[in-house]
Amino acid sequence: MSGRALACTAASVVLALTPSALAVAVDSSGGPSAQQLAQEAKKNLLAATSVHLKLTDHSAGTAANKNSPTFMDLTLDRKGNCAGTLRMGGNGGSVELIKQGVQVWMKPDTAFWKAQVPGPQGGAVAQLFKDRYIHGTTNDSMLKGLSGTCDLNAFQKQVDTGPSSAGKSLTKGAETTVDGTKVIPLTGTENGKRAVLYVSSSTPYRLVEATQQGRGTDTTLTFSDYDKPVPSATPSPDQSVDVGKLQQRLQST
């Protein structure tokens, strides 16, 4: 499982309406234009040292793929620290993920083990390591891919350098509310997909939610807790199993 691929999945929702791609800004309500709001929201997202992301993906292709997240709830920072949960499509289960520096803990549920470890071995591994975290470092191949999800720098790079499309229009809507925050919706369409960026209506202008729908795509990505530290609590030794024991188990069967 590629953490970089997960970053790309989340970033693609935002890239649908990156300010660099906006050749036309439609604004009839006064105040900052749609383009100005989008530019400020992008600037503040790229400047964030940490952020809390929630991705919900109802796309048909994702729902059937046990290696793609249909739900992701992560707090992550530029240092690569993170804490949260991922739930996979295709009955692929879910996994709790904690990363501090190079140290990584993951706690899969039974469905995740069965999806990732083929045959009856999956169920046996799930029972053996039930309710415990697998602990190791980013040097371990079994943890490296998943822990790559924690890379806020990679996500920001995707947003900053993603492809643009000239001639795209963006419409500023009336103020509304998302999760208790007053926002301005910025709406556009590209390649048959309708995307909406919900930007806070007062300074600092920040992206609160982004949605994309159409042509097999149905995703929602929310942003909160800009610049708030990632929770630093880590599992105790009695809650954890060294990843080496998992490797031994897999090699012995």
PDB file of C-alpha atoms in Angstrom:
ATOM      1  CA  MET A   1       0.000   0.000   0.000  1.00  0.00           C
ATOM      2  CA  SER A   2       1.492   3.334  -1.034  1.00  0.00           C
ATOM      3  CA  GLY A   3       1.247   6.269   1.345  1.00  0.00           C
ATOM      4  CA  ARG A   4       2.202   8.564  -1.512  1.00  0.00           C
ATOM      5  CA  ALA A   5      -0.744   7.200  -3.505  1.00  0.00           C
ATOM      6  CA  LEU A   6      -3.054   8.034  -0.617  1.00  0.00           C
ATOM      7  CA  ALA A   7      -1.673  11.568  -0.525  1.00  0.00           C
ATOM      8  CA  CYS A   8      -2.405  11.852  -4.227  1.00  0.00           C
ATOM      9  CA  THR A   9      -5.965  10.618  -3.683  1.00  0.00           C
ATOM     10  CA  ALA A  10      -6.650  13.330  -1.121  1.00  0.00           C
ATOM     11  CA  ALA A  11      -4.840  16.049  -3.027  1.00  0.00           C
ATOM     12  CA  SER A  12      -6.790  15.315  -6.216  1.00  0.00           C
ATOM     13  CA  VAL A  13      -9.934  16.662  -4.579  1.00  0.00           C
ATOM     14  CA  VAL A  14      -8.234  20.008  -4.013  1.00  0.00           C
ATOM     15  CA  LEU A  15      -6.469  20.024  -7.365  1.00  0.00           C
ATOM     16  CA  ALA A  16      -9.824  20.116  -9.127  1.00  0.00           C
ATOM     17  CA  LEU A  17      -9.891  23.844  -8.449  1.00  0.00           C
ATOM     18  CA  THR A  18      -6.328  24.981  -7.813  1.00  0.00           C
ATOM     19  CA  PRO A  19      -6.039  28.772  -8.120  1.00  0.00           C
ATOM     20  CA  SER A  20      -3.276  28.486 -10.734  1.00  0.00           C
ATOM     21  CA  ALA A  21      -5.832  26.903 -13.045  1.00  0.00           C
ATOM     22  CA  LEU A  22      -8.433  29.623 -12.728  1.00  0.00           C
ATOM     23  CA  ALA A  23      -8.529  31.829 -15.778  1.00  0.00           C
ATOM     24  CA  VAL A  24     -11.973  33.241 -15.015  1.00  0.00           C
ATOM     25  CA  ALA A  25     -13.387  34.369 -11.666  1.00  0.00           C
ATOM     26  CA  VAL A  26     -17.117  35.088 -11.441  1.00  0.00           C
ATOM     27  CA  ASP A  27     -18.167  37.251  -8.472  1.00  0.00           C
ATOM     28  CA  SER A  28     -21.400  39.173  -8.073  1.00  0.00           C
ATOM     29  CA  SER A  29     -21.651  39.404  -4.290  1.00  0.00           C
ATOM     30  CA  GLY A  30     -18.840  41.826  -3.451  1.00  0.00           C
ATOM     31  CA  GLY A  31     -15.861  41.234  -1.197  1.00  0.00           C
ATOM     32  CA  PRO A  32     -12.928  39.057  -2.248  1.00  0.00           C
ATOM     33  CA  SER A  33     -13.418  37.399  -5.611  1.00  0.00           C
ATOM     34  CA  ALA A  34     -13.625  33.649  -6.022  1.00  0.00           C
ATOM     35  CA  GLN A  35     -10.086  33.616  -7.330  1.00  0.00           C
ATOM     36  CA  GLN A  36      -8.772  35.689  -4.427  1.00  0.00           C
ATOM     37  CA  LEU A  37     -10.439  33.401  -1.879  1.00  0.00           C
ATOM     38  CA  ALA A  38      -9.054  30.305  -3.581  1.00  0.00           C
ATOM     39  CA  GLN A  39      -5.570  31.776  -3.765  1.00  0.00           C
ATOM     40  CA  GLU A  40      -5.589  32.665  -0.059  1.00  0.00           C
ATOM     41  CA  ALA A  41      -6.967  29.259   0.899  1.00  0.00           C
ATOM     42  CA  LYS A  42      -4.260  27.527  -1.127  1.00  0.00           C
ATOM     43  CA  LYS A  43      -1.541  29.739   0.362  1.00  0.00           C
ATOM     44  CA  ASN A  44      -2.681  28.980   3.911  1.00  0.00           C
ATOM     45  CA  LEU A  45      -2.928  25.251   3.198  1.00  0.00           C
ATOM     46  CA  LEU A  46       0.612  25.208   1.826  1.00  0.00           C
ATOM     47  CA  ALA A  47       1.852  27.186   4.851  1.00  0.00           C
ATOM     48  CA  ALA A  48       0.247  24.865   7.422  1.00  0.00           C
ATOM     49  CA  THR A  49       2.679  23.007   9.682  1.00  0.00           C
ATOM     50  CA  SER A  50      -0.021  20.469  10.573  1.00  0.00           C
ATOM     51  CA  VAL A  51      -3.650  19.772   9.710  1.00  0.00           C
ATOM     52  CA  HIS A  52      -6.477  17.371  10.491  1.00  0.00           C
ATOM     53  CA  LEU A  53      -7.777  15.689   7.322  1.00  0.00           C
ATOM     54  CA  LYS A  54     -10.911  13.629   6.836  1.00  0.00           C
ATOM     55  CA  LEU A  55     -11.414  11.950   3.487  1.00  0.00           C
ATOM     56  CA  THR A  56     -14.642  10.173   2.556  1.00  0.00           C
ATOM     57  CA  ASP A  57     -14.679   8.447  -0.829  1.00  0.00           C
ATOM     58  CA  HIS A  58     -17.924   6.933  -2.127  1.00  0.00           C
ATOM     59  CA  SER A  59     -16.569   6.388  -5.640  1.00  0.00           C
ATOM     60  CA  ALA A  60     -17.506   2.972  -7.037  1.00  0.00           C
ATOM     61  CA  GLY A  61     -13.928   2.051  -7.882  1.00  0.00           C
ATOM     62  CA  THR A  62     -12.696   2.848  -4.402  1.00  0.00           C
ATOM     63  CA  ALA A  63     -15.541   1.034  -2.675  1.00  0.00           C
ATOM     64  CA  ALA A  64     -14.478  -2.205  -4.357  1.00  0.00           C
ATOM     65  CA  ASN A  65     -10.725  -1.842  -3.760  1.00  0.00           C
ATOM     66  CA  LYS A  66      -9.340  -3.319  -0.542  1.00  0.00           C
ATOM     67  CA  ASN A  67      -6.134  -1.302  -0.978  1.00  0.00           C
ATOM     68  CA  SER A  68      -7.816   2.102  -1.258  1.00  0.00           C
ATOM     69  CA  PRO A  69      -9.285   4.088   1.646  1.00  0.00           C
ATOM     70  CA  THR A  70     -12.982   4.876   1.616  1.00  0.00           C
ATOM     71  CA  PHE A  71     -12.444   6.836   4.835  1.00  0.00           C
ATOM     72  CA  MET A  72      -9.345   8.459   6.266  1.00  0.00           C
ATOM     73  CA  ASP A  73      -9.168  10.480   9.491  1.00  0.00           C
ATOM     74  CA  LEU A  74      -5.627  11.688  10.136  1.00  0.00           C
ATOM     75  CA  THR A  75      -3.846  14.484  11.937  1.00  0.00           C
ATOM     76  CA  LEU A  76      -0.442  14.907  10.313  1.00  0.00           C
ATOM     77  CA  ASP A  77       2.430  17.364  10.216  1.00  0.00           C
ATOM     78  CA  ARG A  78       5.473  18.314   8.158  1.00  0.00           C
ATOM     79  CA  LYS A  79       7.759  16.221  10.373  1.00  0.00           C
ATOM     80  CA  GLY A  80       5.953  13.065   9.311  1.00  0.00           C
ATOM     81  CA  ASN A  81       4.148  12.542  12.612  1.00  0.00           C
ATOM     82  CA  CYS A  82       0.538  11.426  12.474  1.00  0.00           C
ATOM     83  CA  ALA A  83      -2.315   9.774  14.327  1.00  0.00           C
ATOM     84  CA  GLY A  84      -5.604   8.472  13.015  1.00  0.00           C
ATOM     85  CA  THR A  85      -7.558   5.747  11.253  1.00  0.00           C
ATOM     86  CA  LEU A  86      -7.984   4.451   7.722  1.00  0.00           C
ATOM     87  CA  ARG A  87     -10.879   2.302   6.503  1.00  0.00           C
ATOM     88  CA  MET A  88     -10.403   0.433   3.250  1.00  0.00           C
ATOM     89  CA  GLY A  89     -12.852  -0.466   0.480  1.00  0.00           C
ATOM     90  CA  GLY A  90     -13.756  -3.971  -0.659  1.00  0.00           C
ATOM     91  CA  ASN A  91     -14.254  -5.245   2.906  1.00  0.00           C
ATOM     92  CA  GLY A  92     -10.586  -4.476   3.475  1.00  0.00           C
ATOM     93  CA  GLY A  93     -11.098  -3.523   7.102  1.00  0.00           C
ATOM     94  CA  SER A  94      -9.560  -0.646   8.996  1.00  0.00           C
ATOM     95  CA  VAL A  95      -6.304   0.182  10.718  1.00  0.00           C
ATOM     96  CA  GLU A  96      -5.263   2.611  13.426  1.00  0.00           C
ATOM     97  CA  LEU A  97      -2.019   4.390  12.642  1.00  0.00           C
ATOM     98  CA  ILE A  98       0.395   6.299  14.900  1.00  0.00           C
ATOM     99  CA  LYS A  99       3.768   7.659  13.836  1.00  0.00           C
ATOM    100  CA  GLN A 100       6.247   9.671  15.869  1.00  0.00           C
ATOM    101  CA  GLY A 101       9.547  10.328  14.156  1.00  0.00           C
ATOM    102  CA  VAL A 102      10.712   7.025  12.680  1.00  0.00           C
ATOM    103  CA  GLN A 103       8.631   4.969  15.132  1.00  0.00           C
ATOM    104  CA  VAL A 104       5.432   3.476  13.713  1.00  0.00           C
ATOM    105  CA  TRP A 105       2.510   1.665  15.359  1.00  0.00           C
ATOM    106  CA  MET A 106      -0.405   0.178  13.468  1.00  0.00           C
ATOM    107  CA  LYS A 107      -3.377  -1.780  14.796  1.00  0.00           C
ATOM    108  CA  PRO A 108      -5.354  -3.543  12.071  1.00  0.00           C
ATOM    109  CA  ASP A 109      -8.737  -5.108  12.665  1.00  0.00           C
ATOM    110  CA  THR A 110      -9.528  -8.698  11.651  1.00  0.00           C
ATOM    111  CA  ALA A 111     -10.897  -7.742   8.217  1.00  0.00           C
ATOM    112  CA  PHE A 112      -7.733  -5.791   7.425  1.00  0.00           C
ATOM    113  CA  TRP A 113      -5.501  -8.738   8.329  1.00  0.00           C
ATOM    114  CA  LYS A 114      -7.569 -11.113   6.200  1.00  0.00           C
ATOM    115  CA  ALA A 115      -7.468  -8.714   3.249  1.00  0.00           C
ATOM    116  CA  GLN A 116      -3.721  -8.139   3.435  1.00  0.00           C
ATOM    117  CA  VAL A 117      -2.523 -11.639   4.406  1.00  0.00           C
ATOM    118  CA  PRO A 118      -3.736 -14.284   1.925  1.00  0.00           C
ATOM    119  CA  GLY A 119      -5.478 -17.524   2.790  1.00  0.00           C
ATOM    120  CA  PRO A 120      -6.243 -18.895   6.274  1.00  0.00           C
ATOM    121  CA  GLN A 121      -3.047 -17.297   7.522  1.00  0.00           C
ATOM    122  CA  GLY A 122      -4.848 -13.943   7.658  1.00  0.00           C
ATOM    123  CA  GLY A 123      -7.329 -15.134  10.253  1.00  0.00           C
ATOM    124  CA  ALA A 124      -4.593 -16.786  12.311  1.00  0.00           C
ATOM    125  CA  VAL A 125      -2.494 -13.613  12.332  1.00  0.00           C
ATOM    126  CA  ALA A 126      -5.547 -11.546  13.260  1.00  0.00           C
ATOM    127  CA  GLN A 127      -6.218 -13.764  16.256  1.00  0.00           C
ATOM    128  CA  LEU A 128      -2.589 -13.841  17.346  1.00  0.00           C
ATOM    129  CA  PHE A 129      -2.155 -10.073  17.304  1.00  0.00           C
ATOM    130  CA  LYS A 130      -5.727  -9.160  18.245  1.00  0.00           C
ATOM    131  CA  ASP A 131      -6.131  -5.717  19.877  1.00  0.00           C
ATOM    132  CA  ARG A 132      -2.392  -5.036  19.827  1.00  0.00           C
ATOM    133  CA  TYR A 133      -0.295  -2.629  17.809  1.00  0.00           C
ATOM    134  CA  ILE A 134       2.442  -3.805  15.485  1.00  0.00           C
ATOM    135  CA  HIS A 135       5.459  -1.638  16.295  1.00  0.00           C
ATOM    136  CA  GLY A 136       8.518  -0.934  14.202  1.00  0.00           C
ATOM    137  CA  THR A 137      10.252   1.810  12.273  1.00  0.00           C
ATOM    138  CA  THR A 138      10.020   3.380   8.845  1.00  0.00           C
ATOM    139  CA  ASN A 139      12.944   1.160   7.814  1.00  0.00           C
ATOM    140  CA  ASP A 140      10.669  -1.874   7.922  1.00  0.00           C
ATOM    141  CA  SER A 141       9.065  -2.688   4.580  1.00  0.00           C
ATOM    142  CA  MET A 142       5.837  -3.827   6.235  1.00  0.00           C
ATOM    143  CA  LEU A 143       5.300  -0.434   7.852  1.00  0.00           C
ATOM    144  CA  LYS A 144       6.987   1.947   5.435  1.00  0.00           C
ATOM    145  CA  GLY A 145       4.222   2.123   2.813  1.00  0.00           C
ATOM    146  CA  LEU A 146       1.355   2.770   5.204  1.00  0.00           C
ATOM    147  CA  SER A 147       3.334   5.232   7.299  1.00  0.00           C
ATOM    148  CA  GLY A 148       4.003   7.245   4.133  1.00  0.00           C
ATOM    149  CA  THR A 149       0.416   8.435   4.472  1.00  0.00           C
ATOM    150  CA  CYS A 150       1.677  10.691   7.268  1.00  0.00           C
ATOM    151  CA  ASP A 151       3.689  12.914   4.926  1.00  0.00           C
ATOM    152  CA  LEU A 152       2.054  16.363   4.939  1.00  0.00           C
ATOM    153  CA  ASN A 153       4.920  17.649   2.798  1.00  0.00           C
ATOM    154  CA  ALA A 154       3.993  15.193   0.034  1.00  0.00           C
ATOM    155  CA  PHE A 155       0.357  16.251   0.200  1.00  0.00           C
ATOM    156  CA  GLN A 156       1.259  19.943   0.015  1.00  0.00           C
ATOM    157  CA  LYS A 157       3.579  19.293  -2.915  1.00  0.00           C
ATOM    158  CA  GLN A 158       0.754  17.580  -4.794  1.00  0.00           C
ATOM    159  CA  VAL A 159      -1.473  20.598  -4.204  1.00  0.00           C
ATOM    160  CA  ASP A 160       1.255  23.058  -5.177  1.00  0.00           C
ATOM    161  CA  THR A 161       2.537  21.391  -8.335  1.00  0.00           C
ATOM    162  CA  GLY A 162      -0.544  19.622  -9.681  1.00  0.00           C
ATOM    163  CA  PRO A 163      -1.579  20.075 -13.309  1.00  0.00           C
ATOM    164  CA  SER A 164      -3.537  23.162 -14.272  1.00  0.00           C
ATOM    165  CA  SER A 165      -6.207  23.679 -16.906  1.00  0.00           C
ATOM    166  CA  ALA A 166      -6.655  27.027 -18.602  1.00  0.00           C
ATOM    167  CA  GLY A 167     -10.076  28.554 -19.112  1.00  0.00           C
ATOM    168  CA  LYS A 168     -11.698  27.109 -16.018  1.00  0.00           C
ATOM    169  CA  SER A 169     -14.355  29.259 -14.340  1.00  0.00           C
ATOM    170  CA  LEU A 170     -15.044  29.469 -10.646  1.00  0.00           C
ATOM    171  CA  THR A 171     -18.255  30.800  -9.145  1.00  0.00           C
ATOM    172  CA  LYS A 172     -18.538  32.332  -5.694  1.00  0.00           C
ATOM    173  CA  GLY A 173     -21.720  31.374  -3.853  1.00  0.00           C
ATOM    174  CA  ALA A 174     -23.610  32.718  -0.855  1.00  0.00           C
ATOM    175  CA  GLU A 175     -22.248  32.244   2.645  1.00  0.00           C
ATOM    176  CA  THR A 176     -23.226  28.988   4.342  1.00  0.00           C
ATOM    177  CA  THR A 177     -22.011  26.824   7.233  1.00  0.00           C
ATOM    178  CA  VAL A 178     -19.868  23.668   7.321  1.00  0.00           C
ATOM    179  CA  ASP A 179     -19.301  21.980  10.688  1.00  0.00           C
ATOM    180  CA  GLY A 180     -20.098  25.209  12.511  1.00  0.00           C
ATOM    181  CA  THR A 181     -17.755  27.355  10.406  1.00  0.00           C
ATOM    182  CA  LYS A 182     -19.071  30.095   8.133  1.00  0.00           C
ATOM    183  CA  VAL A 183     -17.810  29.447   4.623  1.00  0.00           C
ATOM    184  CA  ILE A 184     -18.062  30.668   1.046  1.00  0.00           C
ATOM    185  CA  PRO A 185     -18.580  27.933  -1.587  1.00  0.00           C
ATOM    186  CA  LEU A 186     -16.481  28.197  -4.754  1.00  0.00           C
ATOM    187  CA  THR A 187     -17.896  25.997  -7.506  1.00  0.00           C
ATOM    188  CA  GLY A 188     -16.512  24.841 -10.842  1.00  0.00           C
ATOM    189  CA  THR A 189     -16.722  21.976 -13.320  1.00  0.00           C
ATOM    190  CA  GLU A 190     -14.007  20.175 -15.250  1.00  0.00           C
ATOM    191  CA  ASN A 191     -14.138  16.974 -17.326  1.00  0.00           C
ATOM    192  CA  GLY A 192     -17.713  16.368 -16.252  1.00  0.00           C
ATOM    193  CA  LYS A 193     -16.888  16.605 -12.548  1.00  0.00           C
ATOM    194  CA  ARG A 194     -18.399  19.250 -10.288  1.00  0.00           C
ATOM    195  CA  ALA A 195     -16.089  20.456  -7.538  1.00  0.00           C
ATOM    196  CA  VAL A 196     -16.787  22.790  -4.641  1.00  0.00           C
ATOM    197  CA  LEU A 197     -14.271  24.413  -2.328  1.00  0.00           C
ATOM    198  CA  TYR A 198     -15.689  25.724   0.945  1.00  0.00           C
ATOM    199  CA  VAL A 199     -13.423  28.514   2.185  1.00  0.00           C
ATOM    200  CA  SER A 200     -13.854  30.233   5.560  1.00  0.00           C
ATOM    201  CA  SER A 201     -15.633  33.542   5.056  1.00  0.00           C
ATOM    202  CA  SER A 202     -13.365  35.487   7.421  1.00  0.00           C
ATOM    203  CA  THR A 203      -9.606  35.824   7.618  1.00  0.00           C
ATOM    204  CA  PRO A 204      -7.463  33.861   7.597  1.00  0.00           C
ATOM    205  CA  TYR A 205      -9.188  32.362   4.557  1.00  0.00           C
ATOM    206  CA  ARG A 206      -8.744  28.604   4.917  1.00  0.00           C
ATOM    207  CA  LEU A 207     -10.068  25.609   3.069  1.00  0.00           C
ATOM    208  CA  VAL A 208     -12.649  23.894   5.277  1.00  0.00           C
ATOM    209  CA  GLU A 209     -14.061  21.328   2.864  1.00  0.00           C
ATOM    210  CA  ALA A 210     -13.629  20.218  -0.741  1.00  0.00           C
ATOM    211  CA  THR A 211     -16.002  17.975  -2.685  1.00  0.00           C
ATOM    212  CA  GLN A 212     -15.812  16.433  -6.136  1.00  0.00           C
ATOM    213  CA  GLN A 213     -18.602  14.531  -7.890  1.00  0.00           C
ATOM    214  CA  GLY A 214     -19.253  13.101 -11.337  1.00  0.00           C
ATOM    215  CA  ARG A 215     -17.948  10.417 -13.737  1.00  0.00           C
ATOM    216  CA  GLY A 216     -17.326   7.761 -11.113  1.00  0.00           C
ATOM    217  CA  THR A 217     -16.035  10.227  -8.527  1.00  0.00           C
ATOM    218  CA  ASP A 218     -17.710  11.091  -5.227  1.00  0.00           C
ATOM    219  CA  THR A 219     -15.279  12.423  -2.640  1.00  0.00           C
ATOM    220  CA  THR A 220     -15.357  14.791   0.320  1.00  0.00           C
ATOM    221  CA  LEU A 221     -12.266  16.103   2.075  1.00  0.00           C
ATOM    222  CA  THR A 222     -12.447  18.246   5.217  1.00  0.00           C
ATOM    223  CA  PHE A 223      -9.693  20.311   6.845  1.00  0.00           C
ATOM    224  CA  SER A 224      -9.491  21.480  10.448  1.00  0.00           C
ATOM    225  CA  ASP A 225      -7.068  22.168  13.301  1.00  0.00           C
ATOM    226  CA  TYR A 226      -4.557  24.016  11.150  1.00  0.00           C
ATOM    227  CA  ASP A 227      -1.160  24.244  12.919  1.00  0.00           C
ATOM    228  CA  LYS A 228      -2.310  22.281  15.985  1.00  0.00           C
ATOM    229  CA  PRO A 229       0.198  19.645  17.144  1.00  0.00           C
ATOM    230  CA  VAL A 230      -0.298  15.998  16.292  1.00  0.00           C
ATOM    231  CA  PRO A 231      -1.247  14.018  19.447  1.00  0.00           C
ATOM    232  CA  SER A 232       2.003  12.725  20.905  1.00  0.00           C
ATOM    233  CA  ALA A 233       0.679   9.750  22.914  1.00  0.00           C
ATOM    234  CA  THR A 234       2.037   6.381  21.796  1.00  0.00           C
ATOM    235  CA  PRO A 235       1.020   2.828  22.768  1.00  0.00           C
ATOM    236  CA  SER A 236       2.720   1.308  25.799  1.00  0.00           C
ATOM    237  CA  PRO A 237       5.029  -1.724  25.380  1.00  0.00           C
ATOM    238  CA  ASP A 238       2.374  -4.093  26.725  1.00  0.00           C
ATOM    239  CA  GLN A 239      -0.003  -2.895  24.005  1.00  0.00           C
ATOM    240  CA  SER A 240       2.515  -3.526  21.248  1.00  0.00           C
ATOM    241  CA  VAL A 241       4.189  -6.389  19.420  1.00  0.00           C
ATOM    242  CA  ASP A 242       7.478  -5.959  17.591  1.00  0.00           C
ATOM    243  CA  VAL A 243       7.053  -6.218  13.837  1.00  0.00           C
ATOM    244  CA  GLY A 244       9.785  -8.880  13.846  1.00  0.00           C
ATOM    245  CA  LYS A 245       7.382 -11.296  15.562  1.00  0.00           C
ATOM    246  CA  LEU A 246       4.855 -10.738  12.810  1.00  0.00           C
ATOM    247  CA  GLN A 247       7.515 -11.450  10.203  1.00  0.00           C
ATOM    248  CA  GLN A 248       8.495 -14.649  12.014  1.00  0.00           C
ATOM    249  CA  ARG A 249       4.878 -15.763  12.102  1.00  0.00           C
ATOM    250  CA  LEU A 250       4.425 -15.144   8.380  1.00  0.00           C
ATOM    251  CA  GLN A 251       7.638 -16.986   7.517  1.00  0.00           C
ATOM    252  CA  SER A 252       6.788 -20.015   9.664  1.00  0.00           C
ATOM    253  CA  THR A 253       3.538 -20.822   7.908  1.00  0.00           C
TER     254      THR A 253
END
